[in-house]
Coordinates of C-alpha atoms and ligand atoms in Angstrom, one line a residue:
X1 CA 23.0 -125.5 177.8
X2 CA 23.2 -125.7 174.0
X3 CA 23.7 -129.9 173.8
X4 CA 21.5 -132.4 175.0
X5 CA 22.1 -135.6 174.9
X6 CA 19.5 -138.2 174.5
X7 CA 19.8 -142.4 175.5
X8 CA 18.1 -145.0 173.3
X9 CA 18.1 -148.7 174.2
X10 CA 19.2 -150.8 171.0
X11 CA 19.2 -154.6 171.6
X12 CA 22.9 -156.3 171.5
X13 CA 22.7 -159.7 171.4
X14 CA 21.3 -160.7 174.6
X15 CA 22.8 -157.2 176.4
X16 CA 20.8 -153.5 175.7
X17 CA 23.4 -150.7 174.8
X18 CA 22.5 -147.0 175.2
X19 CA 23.6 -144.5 172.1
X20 CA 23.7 -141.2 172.9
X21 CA 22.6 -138.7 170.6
X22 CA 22.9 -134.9 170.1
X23 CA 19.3 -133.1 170.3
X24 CA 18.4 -129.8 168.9
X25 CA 16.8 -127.0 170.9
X26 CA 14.8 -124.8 169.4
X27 CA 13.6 -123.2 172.4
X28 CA 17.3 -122.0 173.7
X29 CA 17.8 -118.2 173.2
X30 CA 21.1 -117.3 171.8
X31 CA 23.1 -114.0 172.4
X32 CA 26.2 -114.0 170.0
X33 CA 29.0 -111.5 168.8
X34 CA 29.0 -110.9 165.2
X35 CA 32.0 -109.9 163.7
X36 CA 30.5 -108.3 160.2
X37 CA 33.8 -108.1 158.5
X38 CA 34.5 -112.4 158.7
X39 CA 30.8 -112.4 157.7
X40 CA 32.3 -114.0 154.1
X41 CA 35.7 -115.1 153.2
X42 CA 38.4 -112.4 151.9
X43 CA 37.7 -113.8 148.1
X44 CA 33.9 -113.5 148.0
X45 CA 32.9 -111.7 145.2
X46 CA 30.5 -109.3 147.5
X47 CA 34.0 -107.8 148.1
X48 CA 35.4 -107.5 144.4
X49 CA 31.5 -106.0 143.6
X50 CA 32.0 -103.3 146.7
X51 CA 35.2 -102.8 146.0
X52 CA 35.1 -102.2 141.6
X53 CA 31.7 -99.9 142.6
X54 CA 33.2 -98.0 145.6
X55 CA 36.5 -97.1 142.7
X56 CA 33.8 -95.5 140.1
X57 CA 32.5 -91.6 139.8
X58 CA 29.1 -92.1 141.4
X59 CA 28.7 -88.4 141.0
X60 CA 26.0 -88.5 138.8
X61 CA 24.0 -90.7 141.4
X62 CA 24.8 -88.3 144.2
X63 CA 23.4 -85.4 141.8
X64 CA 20.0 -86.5 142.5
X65 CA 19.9 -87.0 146.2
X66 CA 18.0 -84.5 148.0
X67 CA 18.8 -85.1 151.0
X68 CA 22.0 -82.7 152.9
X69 CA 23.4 -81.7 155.5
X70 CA 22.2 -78.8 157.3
X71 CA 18.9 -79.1 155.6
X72 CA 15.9 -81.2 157.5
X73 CA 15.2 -84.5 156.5
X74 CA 16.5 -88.0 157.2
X75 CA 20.3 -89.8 155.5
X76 CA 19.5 -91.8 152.5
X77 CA 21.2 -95.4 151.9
X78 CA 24.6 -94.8 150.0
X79 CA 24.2 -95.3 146.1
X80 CA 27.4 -97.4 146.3
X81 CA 25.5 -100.1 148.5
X82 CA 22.5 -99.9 146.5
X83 CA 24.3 -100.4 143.6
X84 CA 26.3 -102.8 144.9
X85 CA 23.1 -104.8 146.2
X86 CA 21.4 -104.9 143.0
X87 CA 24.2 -106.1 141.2
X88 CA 25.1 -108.7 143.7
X89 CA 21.5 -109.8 143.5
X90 CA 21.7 -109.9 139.6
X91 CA 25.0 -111.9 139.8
X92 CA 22.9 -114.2 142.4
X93 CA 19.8 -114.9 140.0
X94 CA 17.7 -112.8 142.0
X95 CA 16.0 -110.1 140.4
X96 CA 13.1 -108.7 143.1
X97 CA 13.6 -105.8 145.4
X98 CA 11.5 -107.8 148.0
X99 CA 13.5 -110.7 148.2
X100 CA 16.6 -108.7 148.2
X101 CA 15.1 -107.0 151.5
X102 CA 14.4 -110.7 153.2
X103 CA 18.2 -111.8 152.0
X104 CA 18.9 -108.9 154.3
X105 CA 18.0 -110.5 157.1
X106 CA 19.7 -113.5 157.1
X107 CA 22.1 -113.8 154.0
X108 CA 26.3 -113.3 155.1
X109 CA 27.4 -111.4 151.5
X110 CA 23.6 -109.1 152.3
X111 CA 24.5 -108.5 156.0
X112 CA 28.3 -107.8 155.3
X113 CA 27.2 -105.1 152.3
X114 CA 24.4 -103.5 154.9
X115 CA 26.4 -104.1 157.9
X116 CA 23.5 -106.1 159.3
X117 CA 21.0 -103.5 158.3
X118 CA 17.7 -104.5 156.2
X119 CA 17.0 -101.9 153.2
X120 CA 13.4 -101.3 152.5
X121 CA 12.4 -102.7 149.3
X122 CA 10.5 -99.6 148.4
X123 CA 13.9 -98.0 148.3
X124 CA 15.4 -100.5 146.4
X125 CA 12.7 -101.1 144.0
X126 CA 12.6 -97.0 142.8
X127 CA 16.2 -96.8 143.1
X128 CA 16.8 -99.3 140.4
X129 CA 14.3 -97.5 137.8
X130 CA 15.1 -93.7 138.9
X131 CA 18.3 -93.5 137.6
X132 CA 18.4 -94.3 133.7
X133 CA 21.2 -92.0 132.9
X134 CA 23.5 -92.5 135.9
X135 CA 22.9 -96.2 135.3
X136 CA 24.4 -95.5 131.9
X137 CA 27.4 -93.6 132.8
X138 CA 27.9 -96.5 135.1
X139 CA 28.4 -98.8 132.4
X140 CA 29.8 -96.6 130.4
X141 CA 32.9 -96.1 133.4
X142 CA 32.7 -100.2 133.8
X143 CA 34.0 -100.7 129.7
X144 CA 36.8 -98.2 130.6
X145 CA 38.0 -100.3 133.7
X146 CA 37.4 -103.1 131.4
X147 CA 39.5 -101.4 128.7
X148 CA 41.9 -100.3 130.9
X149 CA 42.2 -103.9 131.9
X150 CA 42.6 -105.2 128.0
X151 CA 39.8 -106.8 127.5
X152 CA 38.0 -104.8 125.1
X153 CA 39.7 -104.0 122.0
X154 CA 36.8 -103.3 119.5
X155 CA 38.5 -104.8 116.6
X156 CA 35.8 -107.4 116.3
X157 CA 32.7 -107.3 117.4
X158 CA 29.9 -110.0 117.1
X159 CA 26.4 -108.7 117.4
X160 CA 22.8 -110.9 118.4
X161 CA 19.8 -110.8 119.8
X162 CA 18.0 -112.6 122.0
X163 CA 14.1 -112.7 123.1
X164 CA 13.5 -112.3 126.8
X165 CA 10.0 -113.0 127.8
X166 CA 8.0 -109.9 128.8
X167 CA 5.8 -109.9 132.2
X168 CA 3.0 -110.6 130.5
X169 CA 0.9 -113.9 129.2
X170 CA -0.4 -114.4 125.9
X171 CA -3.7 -114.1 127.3
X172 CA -3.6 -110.1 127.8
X173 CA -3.5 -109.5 124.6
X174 CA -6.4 -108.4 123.7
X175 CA -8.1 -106.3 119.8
X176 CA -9.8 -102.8 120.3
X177 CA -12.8 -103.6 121.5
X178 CA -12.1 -105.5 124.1
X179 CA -9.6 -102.8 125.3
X180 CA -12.4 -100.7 124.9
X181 CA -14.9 -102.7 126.9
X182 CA -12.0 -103.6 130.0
X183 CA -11.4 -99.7 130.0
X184 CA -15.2 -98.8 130.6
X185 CA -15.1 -101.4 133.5
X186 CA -12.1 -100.0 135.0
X187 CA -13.9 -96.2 135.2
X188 CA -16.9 -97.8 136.2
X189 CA -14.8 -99.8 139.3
X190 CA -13.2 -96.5 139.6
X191 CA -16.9 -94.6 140.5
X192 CA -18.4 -97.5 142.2
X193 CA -15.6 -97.2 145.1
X194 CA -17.4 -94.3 145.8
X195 CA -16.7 -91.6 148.4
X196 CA -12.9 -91.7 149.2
X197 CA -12.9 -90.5 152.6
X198 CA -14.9 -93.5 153.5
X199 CA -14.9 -94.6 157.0
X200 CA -15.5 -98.7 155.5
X201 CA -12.2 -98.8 154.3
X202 CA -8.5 -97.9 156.2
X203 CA -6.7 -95.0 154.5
X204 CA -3.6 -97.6 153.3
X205 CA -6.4 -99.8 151.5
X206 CA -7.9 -97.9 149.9
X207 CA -5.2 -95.8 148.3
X208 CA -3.8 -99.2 147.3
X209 CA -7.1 -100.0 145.5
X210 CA -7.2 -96.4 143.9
X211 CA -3.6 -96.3 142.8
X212 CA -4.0 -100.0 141.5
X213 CA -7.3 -99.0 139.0
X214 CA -5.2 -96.4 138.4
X215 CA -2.5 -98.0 136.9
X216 CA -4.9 -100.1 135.5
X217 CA -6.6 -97.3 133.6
X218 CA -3.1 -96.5 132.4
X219 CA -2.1 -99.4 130.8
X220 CA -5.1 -99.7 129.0
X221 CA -5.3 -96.5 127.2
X222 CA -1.4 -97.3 126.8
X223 CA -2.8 -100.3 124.9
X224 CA -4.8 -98.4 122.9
X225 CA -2.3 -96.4 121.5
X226 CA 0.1 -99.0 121.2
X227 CA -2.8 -100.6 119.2
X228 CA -3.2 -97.0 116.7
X229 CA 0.7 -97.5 116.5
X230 CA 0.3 -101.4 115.2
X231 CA -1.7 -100.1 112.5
X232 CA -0.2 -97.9 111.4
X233 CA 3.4 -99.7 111.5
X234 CA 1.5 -102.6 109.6
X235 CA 0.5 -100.3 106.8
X236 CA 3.7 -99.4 106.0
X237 CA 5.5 -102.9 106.3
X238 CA 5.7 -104.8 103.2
X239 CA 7.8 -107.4 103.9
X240 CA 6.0 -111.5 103.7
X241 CA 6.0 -112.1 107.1
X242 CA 4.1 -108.9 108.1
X243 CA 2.3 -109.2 104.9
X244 CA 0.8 -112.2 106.5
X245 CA -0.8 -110.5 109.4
X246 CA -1.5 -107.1 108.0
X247 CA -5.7 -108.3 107.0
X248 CA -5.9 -109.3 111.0
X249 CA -6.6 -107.2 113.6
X250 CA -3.9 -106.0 115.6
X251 CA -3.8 -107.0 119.4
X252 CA -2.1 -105.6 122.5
X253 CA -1.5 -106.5 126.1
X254 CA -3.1 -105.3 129.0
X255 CA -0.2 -106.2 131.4
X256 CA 2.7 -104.8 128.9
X257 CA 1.3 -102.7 126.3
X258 CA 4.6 -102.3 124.6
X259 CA 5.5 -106.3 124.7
X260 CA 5.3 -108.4 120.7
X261 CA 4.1 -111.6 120.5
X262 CA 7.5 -112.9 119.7
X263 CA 8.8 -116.3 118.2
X264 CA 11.3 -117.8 121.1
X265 CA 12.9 -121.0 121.9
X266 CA 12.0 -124.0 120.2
X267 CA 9.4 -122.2 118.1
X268 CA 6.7 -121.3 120.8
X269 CA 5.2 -117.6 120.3
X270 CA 5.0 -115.2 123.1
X271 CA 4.8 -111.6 124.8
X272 CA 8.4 -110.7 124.5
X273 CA 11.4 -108.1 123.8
X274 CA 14.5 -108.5 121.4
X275 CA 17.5 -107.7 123.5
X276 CA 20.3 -106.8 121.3
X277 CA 24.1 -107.2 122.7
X278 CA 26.9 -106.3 121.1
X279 CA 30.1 -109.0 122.3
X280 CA 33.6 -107.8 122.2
X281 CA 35.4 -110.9 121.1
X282 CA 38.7 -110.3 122.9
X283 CA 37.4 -111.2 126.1
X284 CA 33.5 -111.9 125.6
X285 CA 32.8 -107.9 127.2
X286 CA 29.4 -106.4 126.2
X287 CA 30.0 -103.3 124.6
X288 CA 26.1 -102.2 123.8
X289 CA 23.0 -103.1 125.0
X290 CA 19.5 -102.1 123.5
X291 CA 16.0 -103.3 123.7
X292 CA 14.1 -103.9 120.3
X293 CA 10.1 -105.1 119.9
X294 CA 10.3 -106.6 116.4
X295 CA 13.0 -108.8 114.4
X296 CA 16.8 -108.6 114.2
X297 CA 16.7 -106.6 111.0
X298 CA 17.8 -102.9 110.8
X299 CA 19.0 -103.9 114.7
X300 CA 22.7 -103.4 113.2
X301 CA 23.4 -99.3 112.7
X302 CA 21.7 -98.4 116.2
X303 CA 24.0 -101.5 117.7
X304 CA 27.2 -99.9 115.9
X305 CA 25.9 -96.3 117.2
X306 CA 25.3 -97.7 121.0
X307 CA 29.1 -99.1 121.0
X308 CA 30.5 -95.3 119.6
X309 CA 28.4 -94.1 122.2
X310 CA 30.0 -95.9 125.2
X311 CA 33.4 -96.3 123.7
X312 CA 34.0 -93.3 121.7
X313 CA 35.3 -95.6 118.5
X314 CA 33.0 -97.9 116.0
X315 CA 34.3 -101.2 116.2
X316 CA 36.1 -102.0 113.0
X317 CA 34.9 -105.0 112.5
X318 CA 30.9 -107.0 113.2
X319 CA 29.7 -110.2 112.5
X320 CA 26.3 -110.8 112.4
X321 CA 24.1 -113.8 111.6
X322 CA 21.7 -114.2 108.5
X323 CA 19.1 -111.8 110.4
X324 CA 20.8 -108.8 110.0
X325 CA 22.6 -108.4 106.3
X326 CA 20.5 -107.1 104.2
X327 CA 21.4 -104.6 101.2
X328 CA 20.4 -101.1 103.2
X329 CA 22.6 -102.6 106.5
X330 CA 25.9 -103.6 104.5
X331 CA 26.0 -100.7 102.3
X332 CA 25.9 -98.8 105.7
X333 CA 28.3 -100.6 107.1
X334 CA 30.7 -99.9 104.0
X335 CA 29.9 -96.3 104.3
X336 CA 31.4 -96.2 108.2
X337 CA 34.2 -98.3 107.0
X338 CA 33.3 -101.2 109.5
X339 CA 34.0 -104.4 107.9
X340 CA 30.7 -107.2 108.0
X341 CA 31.1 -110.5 108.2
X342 CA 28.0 -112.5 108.0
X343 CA 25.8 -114.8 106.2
X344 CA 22.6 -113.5 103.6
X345 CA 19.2 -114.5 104.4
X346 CA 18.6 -116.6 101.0
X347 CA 21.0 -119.5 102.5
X348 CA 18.9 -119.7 106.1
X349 CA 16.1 -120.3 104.0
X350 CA 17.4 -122.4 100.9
X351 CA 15.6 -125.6 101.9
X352 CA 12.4 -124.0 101.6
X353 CA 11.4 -123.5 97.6
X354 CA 8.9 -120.7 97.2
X355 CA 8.8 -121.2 93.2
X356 CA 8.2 -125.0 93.5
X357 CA 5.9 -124.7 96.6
X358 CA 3.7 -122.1 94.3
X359 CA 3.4 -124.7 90.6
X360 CA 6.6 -122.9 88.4
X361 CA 9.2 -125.7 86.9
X362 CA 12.5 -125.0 87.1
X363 CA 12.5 -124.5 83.7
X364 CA 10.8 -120.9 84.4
X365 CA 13.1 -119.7 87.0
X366 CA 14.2 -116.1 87.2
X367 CA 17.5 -117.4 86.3
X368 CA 16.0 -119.0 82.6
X369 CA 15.4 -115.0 82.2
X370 CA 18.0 -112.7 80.3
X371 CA 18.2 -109.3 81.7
X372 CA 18.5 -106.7 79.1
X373 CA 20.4 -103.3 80.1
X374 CA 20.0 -101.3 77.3
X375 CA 16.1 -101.7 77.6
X376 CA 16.1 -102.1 81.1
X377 CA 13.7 -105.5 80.9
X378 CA 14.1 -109.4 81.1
X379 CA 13.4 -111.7 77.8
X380 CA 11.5 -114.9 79.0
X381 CA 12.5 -118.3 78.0
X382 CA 10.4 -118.3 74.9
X383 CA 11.4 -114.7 74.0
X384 CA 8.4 -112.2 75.1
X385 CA 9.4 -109.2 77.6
X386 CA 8.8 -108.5 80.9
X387 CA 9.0 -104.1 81.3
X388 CA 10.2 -102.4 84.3
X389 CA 6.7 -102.2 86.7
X390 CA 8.5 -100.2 89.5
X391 CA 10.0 -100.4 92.8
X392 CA 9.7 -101.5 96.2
X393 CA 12.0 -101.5 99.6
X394 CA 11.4 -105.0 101.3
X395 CA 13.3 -106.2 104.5
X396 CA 16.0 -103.6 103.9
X397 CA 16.0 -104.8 100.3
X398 CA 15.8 -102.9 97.2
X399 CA 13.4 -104.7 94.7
X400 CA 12.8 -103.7 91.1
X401 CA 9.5 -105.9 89.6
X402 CA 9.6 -106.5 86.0
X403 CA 6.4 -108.0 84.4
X404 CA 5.4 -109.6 80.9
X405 CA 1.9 -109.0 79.5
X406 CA -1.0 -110.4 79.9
X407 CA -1.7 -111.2 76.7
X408 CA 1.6 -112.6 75.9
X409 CA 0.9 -115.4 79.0
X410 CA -2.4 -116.1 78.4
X411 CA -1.7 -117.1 74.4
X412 CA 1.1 -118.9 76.3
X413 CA 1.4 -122.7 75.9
X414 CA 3.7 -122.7 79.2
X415 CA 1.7 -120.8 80.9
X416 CA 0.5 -123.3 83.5
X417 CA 4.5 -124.3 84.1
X418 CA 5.8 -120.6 84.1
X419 CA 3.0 -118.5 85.7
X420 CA 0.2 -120.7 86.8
X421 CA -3.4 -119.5 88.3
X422 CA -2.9 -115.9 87.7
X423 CA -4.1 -113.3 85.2
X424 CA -1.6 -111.1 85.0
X425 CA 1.5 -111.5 82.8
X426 CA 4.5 -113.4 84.8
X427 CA 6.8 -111.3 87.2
X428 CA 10.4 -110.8 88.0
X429 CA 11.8 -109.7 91.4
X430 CA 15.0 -108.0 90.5
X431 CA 17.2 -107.5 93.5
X432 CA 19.7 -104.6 92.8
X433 CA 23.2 -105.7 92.9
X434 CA 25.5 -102.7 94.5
X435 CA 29.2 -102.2 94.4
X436 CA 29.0 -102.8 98.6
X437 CA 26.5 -105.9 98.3
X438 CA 29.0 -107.2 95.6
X439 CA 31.7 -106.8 97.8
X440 CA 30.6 -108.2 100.3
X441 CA 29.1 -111.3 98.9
X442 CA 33.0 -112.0 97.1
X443 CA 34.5 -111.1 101.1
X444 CA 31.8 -114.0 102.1
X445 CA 32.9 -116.9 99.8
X446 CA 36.8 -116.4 101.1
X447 CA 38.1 -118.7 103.6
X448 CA 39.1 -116.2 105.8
X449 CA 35.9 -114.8 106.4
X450 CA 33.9 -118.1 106.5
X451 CA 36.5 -118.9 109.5
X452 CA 35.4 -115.6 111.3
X453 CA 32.0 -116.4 110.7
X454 CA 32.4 -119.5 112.3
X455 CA 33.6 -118.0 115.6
X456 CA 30.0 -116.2 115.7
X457 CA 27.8 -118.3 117.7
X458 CA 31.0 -119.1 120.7
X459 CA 31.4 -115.5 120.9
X460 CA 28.1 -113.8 120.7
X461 CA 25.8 -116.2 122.4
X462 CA 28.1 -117.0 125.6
X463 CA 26.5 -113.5 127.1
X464 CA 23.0 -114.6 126.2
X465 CA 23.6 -117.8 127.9
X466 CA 25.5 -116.1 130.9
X467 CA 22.3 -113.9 131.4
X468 CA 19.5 -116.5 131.2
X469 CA 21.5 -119.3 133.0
X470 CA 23.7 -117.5 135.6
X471 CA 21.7 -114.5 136.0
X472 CA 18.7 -115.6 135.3
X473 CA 17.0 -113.3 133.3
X474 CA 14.8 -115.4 131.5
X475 CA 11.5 -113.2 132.1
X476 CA 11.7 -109.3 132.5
X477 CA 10.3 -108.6 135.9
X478 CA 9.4 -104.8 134.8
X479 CA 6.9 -103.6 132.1
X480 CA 7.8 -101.3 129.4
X481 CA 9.9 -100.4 126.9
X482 CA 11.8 -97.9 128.7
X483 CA 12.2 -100.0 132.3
X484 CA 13.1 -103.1 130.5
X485 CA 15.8 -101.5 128.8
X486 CA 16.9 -100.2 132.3
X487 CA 16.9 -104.0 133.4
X488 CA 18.7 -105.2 130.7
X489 CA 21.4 -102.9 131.4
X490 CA 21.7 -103.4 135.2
X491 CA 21.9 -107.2 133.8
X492 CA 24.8 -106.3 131.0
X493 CA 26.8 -104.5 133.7
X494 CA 26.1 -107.5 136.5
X495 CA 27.5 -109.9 133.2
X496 CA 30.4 -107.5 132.6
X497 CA 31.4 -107.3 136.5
X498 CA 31.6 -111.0 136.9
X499 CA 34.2 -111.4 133.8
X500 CA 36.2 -108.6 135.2
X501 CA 36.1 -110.5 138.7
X502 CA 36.6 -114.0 136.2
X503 CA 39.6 -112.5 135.0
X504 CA 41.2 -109.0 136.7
X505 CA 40.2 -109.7 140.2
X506 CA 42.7 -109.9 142.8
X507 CA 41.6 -110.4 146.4
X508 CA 44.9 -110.0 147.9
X509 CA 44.1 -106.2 148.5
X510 CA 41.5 -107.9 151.1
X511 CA 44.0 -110.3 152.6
X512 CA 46.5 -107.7 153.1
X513 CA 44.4 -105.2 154.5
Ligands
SF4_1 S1 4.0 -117.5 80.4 FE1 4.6 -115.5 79.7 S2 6.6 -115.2 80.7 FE2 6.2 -117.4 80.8 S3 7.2 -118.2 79.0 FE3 5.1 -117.8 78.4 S4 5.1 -115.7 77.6 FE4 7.0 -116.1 78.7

């Protein structure tokens, strides 16, 4: 008997009255049909998910099953269900095999994909990583759909990126000798477990304990070299912000050796990775994902050469924010033809004066300098020159430094308003004006193009929004370069399946069926 009912005596006046009131049982046993297919409604989008995966070539995920007939060994799960779990999940906010494996159990969309089955999280864990290239072909076959559909057009394209915390805390960072020391305690650990056919221990423990030192040795001495590749990357950089921190010691993490301490939100610094997207703006479809460690700039040719790749075309036309334009990325953009839209860098940062904030009047700007061709030099406001010193590439930037002399400065009576506290004679940053960077500067100043401009942040940031709020991708939950990139794809492809559900989608198929 499923309802009990209970009697409580509530006074009435001068008369008692008795309400009755339903108990629950929690001791009762329950034996009841389940019909999987009414497990969730004929429009749930578990159905359009199954339905758009079970229409694509999974081919290239059946090419790696070893498993056949005729040949020993047990059936594997389907890649369609696996694929279509994972993306469900994704769509869901939930990104970990193990909680996947517990929504199993109980969740209506899980049980109706599984038919009531629970998939091992092991399985679902290595099938997400083990597949790069199928995974790519997948998205690759999900634009075309998406094409197909008319909702990718490539005729503007707004590219960003967006930092995604790594798994990994600012405290694992660590400089070479501590990596040094934390790698001598990890062999030593690794000798002090001693015998490994040890009775003390069971056989499951302790090859967790060895495989987990293991992986523990390997990050480190991936830290290491991460740390040789720092150096050397810092040596070469030029550019003032890495100028900054090229005297200090580079650090790297323990947890995610291949994770940047990254400016994010609201200014806060942290282990993270840039992920780039490139937004279709016909419909808001992501038509290229990558995965950088460092800044948006010289993000923009690879971006271009991701969308050929999964598309076949360039798109004809990008816009970018103030992070990517730079003179080496727009005169390669006006080599492939693809028209930029975007804003330079020098208006981002035009409320902060470098000249003022180091003692020059504005008397002494570059701009109170004359630039003579013929000699290739500048003529200083009171008529000295500054020669040609050489050359330097900055930032994507070409700069040509001209400098006056020394002794011209120093017998100087504005030499405390033109080039105070130094030595040397004053010098000029030249930035070399090109036919493209002319071009594109006059393009920028038209109405036309300020109005596409405009249209930047709507367009490319509705995916990075989508992602962290919807899917929930505000902290990659695998380490490395190569397995976040794999994540941030699944995600892409979870973002680009919901629009096409959003707008294609038709569940009559389901309710005529
Ligand atoms: S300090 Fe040197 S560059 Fe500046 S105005 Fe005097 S001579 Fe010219």
């Amino acid at each position: 008997m499923r309802n009990h009912t209970s009697f409580e005596t509530v006074p009435q006046g001068e008369q008692q009255r008795r309400v009755r009131r339903k108990e629950i049982n929690r001791r009762q046993l329950l034996l009841r049909p389940v019909e999987v297919e009414k497990l969730v409604d004929l429009d749930h989008p578990v159905r359009a998910i199954w339905e758009l995966v079970g229409g694509l070539d999974l081919e290239p995920f059946f090419a790696e099953i070893e498993s056949v007939e005729g040949v020993a060994g047990r059936p594997v799960w389907d890649p369609q269900l696996l694929i279509s779990l994972w993306l469900y999940a994704y769509k869901d906010g939930v990104s970990s095999a193990r909680e996947i494996t517990r929504l199993c159990d109980y969740h209506p969309a899980y049980q109706w994909l599984t038919g009531l089955e629970v998939v091992n999280y092991h399985t679902l864990a290595d099938f997400r990583i083990e597949h790069k290239e199928a995974l790519d072909q997948l998205f690759i076959d999900v634009l075309g759909v998406l094409s197909h559909e008319g909702l990718v057009t490539l005729q503007r394209v707004m590219h960003d990126g967006t930092k995604v915390k790594a798994w990994a805390s600012d405290k694992s960072f660590h400089r070479k000798a501590t990596l040094e020391d934390h790698l001598r305690l990890a062999r030593e650990q690794v000798e002090q477990m001693g015998d490994p056919e040890s009775e003390e221990l069971s056989q499951r423990v302790r090859k967790a304990r060895q495989r987990a030192f293991r992986e523990k040795q390997q990050r480190l001495r991936k830290a290491m070299e991460q740390l040789e590749h720092l150096k050397a990357r810092r040596s070469e950089l030029s550019d003032k912000e890495e100028g900054k921190r090229r005297n200090r010691e580079p650090r790297a993490s323990t947890s995610d050796p291949e994770a940047r301490i990254m400016i994010q939100a609201k200014g806060a610094y942290g282990p993270a990775y840039n992920v780039q997207i490139s937004t279709d703006a016909q419909a808001k479809i992501i038509v290229g994902v990558g995965v950088g460690q460092s800044t948006d700039a010289g993000e923009l040719e690879p971006a271009v050469e991701r969308v050929e790749a999964n598309l076949g075309d360039k798109p004809q036309q990008m816009v970018v924010d103030a992070g990517y334009t730079n003179q080496e990325t727009i005169e390669a953009m006006a080599r492939d033809h693809i028209d930029l839209i975007g804003a330079l860098a020098e208006r981002r940062n035009s409320r902060w004066d470098p000249l003022k904030w180091c003692g020059k009047s504005p008397e002494f700007y570059p701009q109170a300098f004359t630039y003579d061709a013929g000699k290739n030099g500048y003529r200083c406001p009171v008529g000295k020159e500054l020669l040609y010193e050489g050359e330097e590439r900055k930032g994507g930037w070409l700069h040509r430094r001209y400098r006056a002399r020394a002794s011209d400065c120093q017998a100087c009576s504005f030499q405390t308003q033109c080039c105070p506290g130094t030595r040397r004679g004053r010098s000029l940053v030249h930035r070399e004006q090109t036919v493209a960077l002319a071009a594109f500067e006059a393009k920028m100043k038209t109405s036309e193009a300020q109005q596409i401009y405009k249209q930047r942040a709507g367009v490319a940031e509705f995916p990075h929004a989508w992602i962290k709020d919807k899917i929930g991708l505000r902290q990659f939950r695998l380490r490395g370069l190569s397995k976040v990139r794999i994540e941030a794809v699944w995600v892409c492809l979870t973002y680009n399946i919901c629009q096409w559900i959003r707008l294609c989608w038709n569940p009559r198929r389901w309710v005529q069926a």
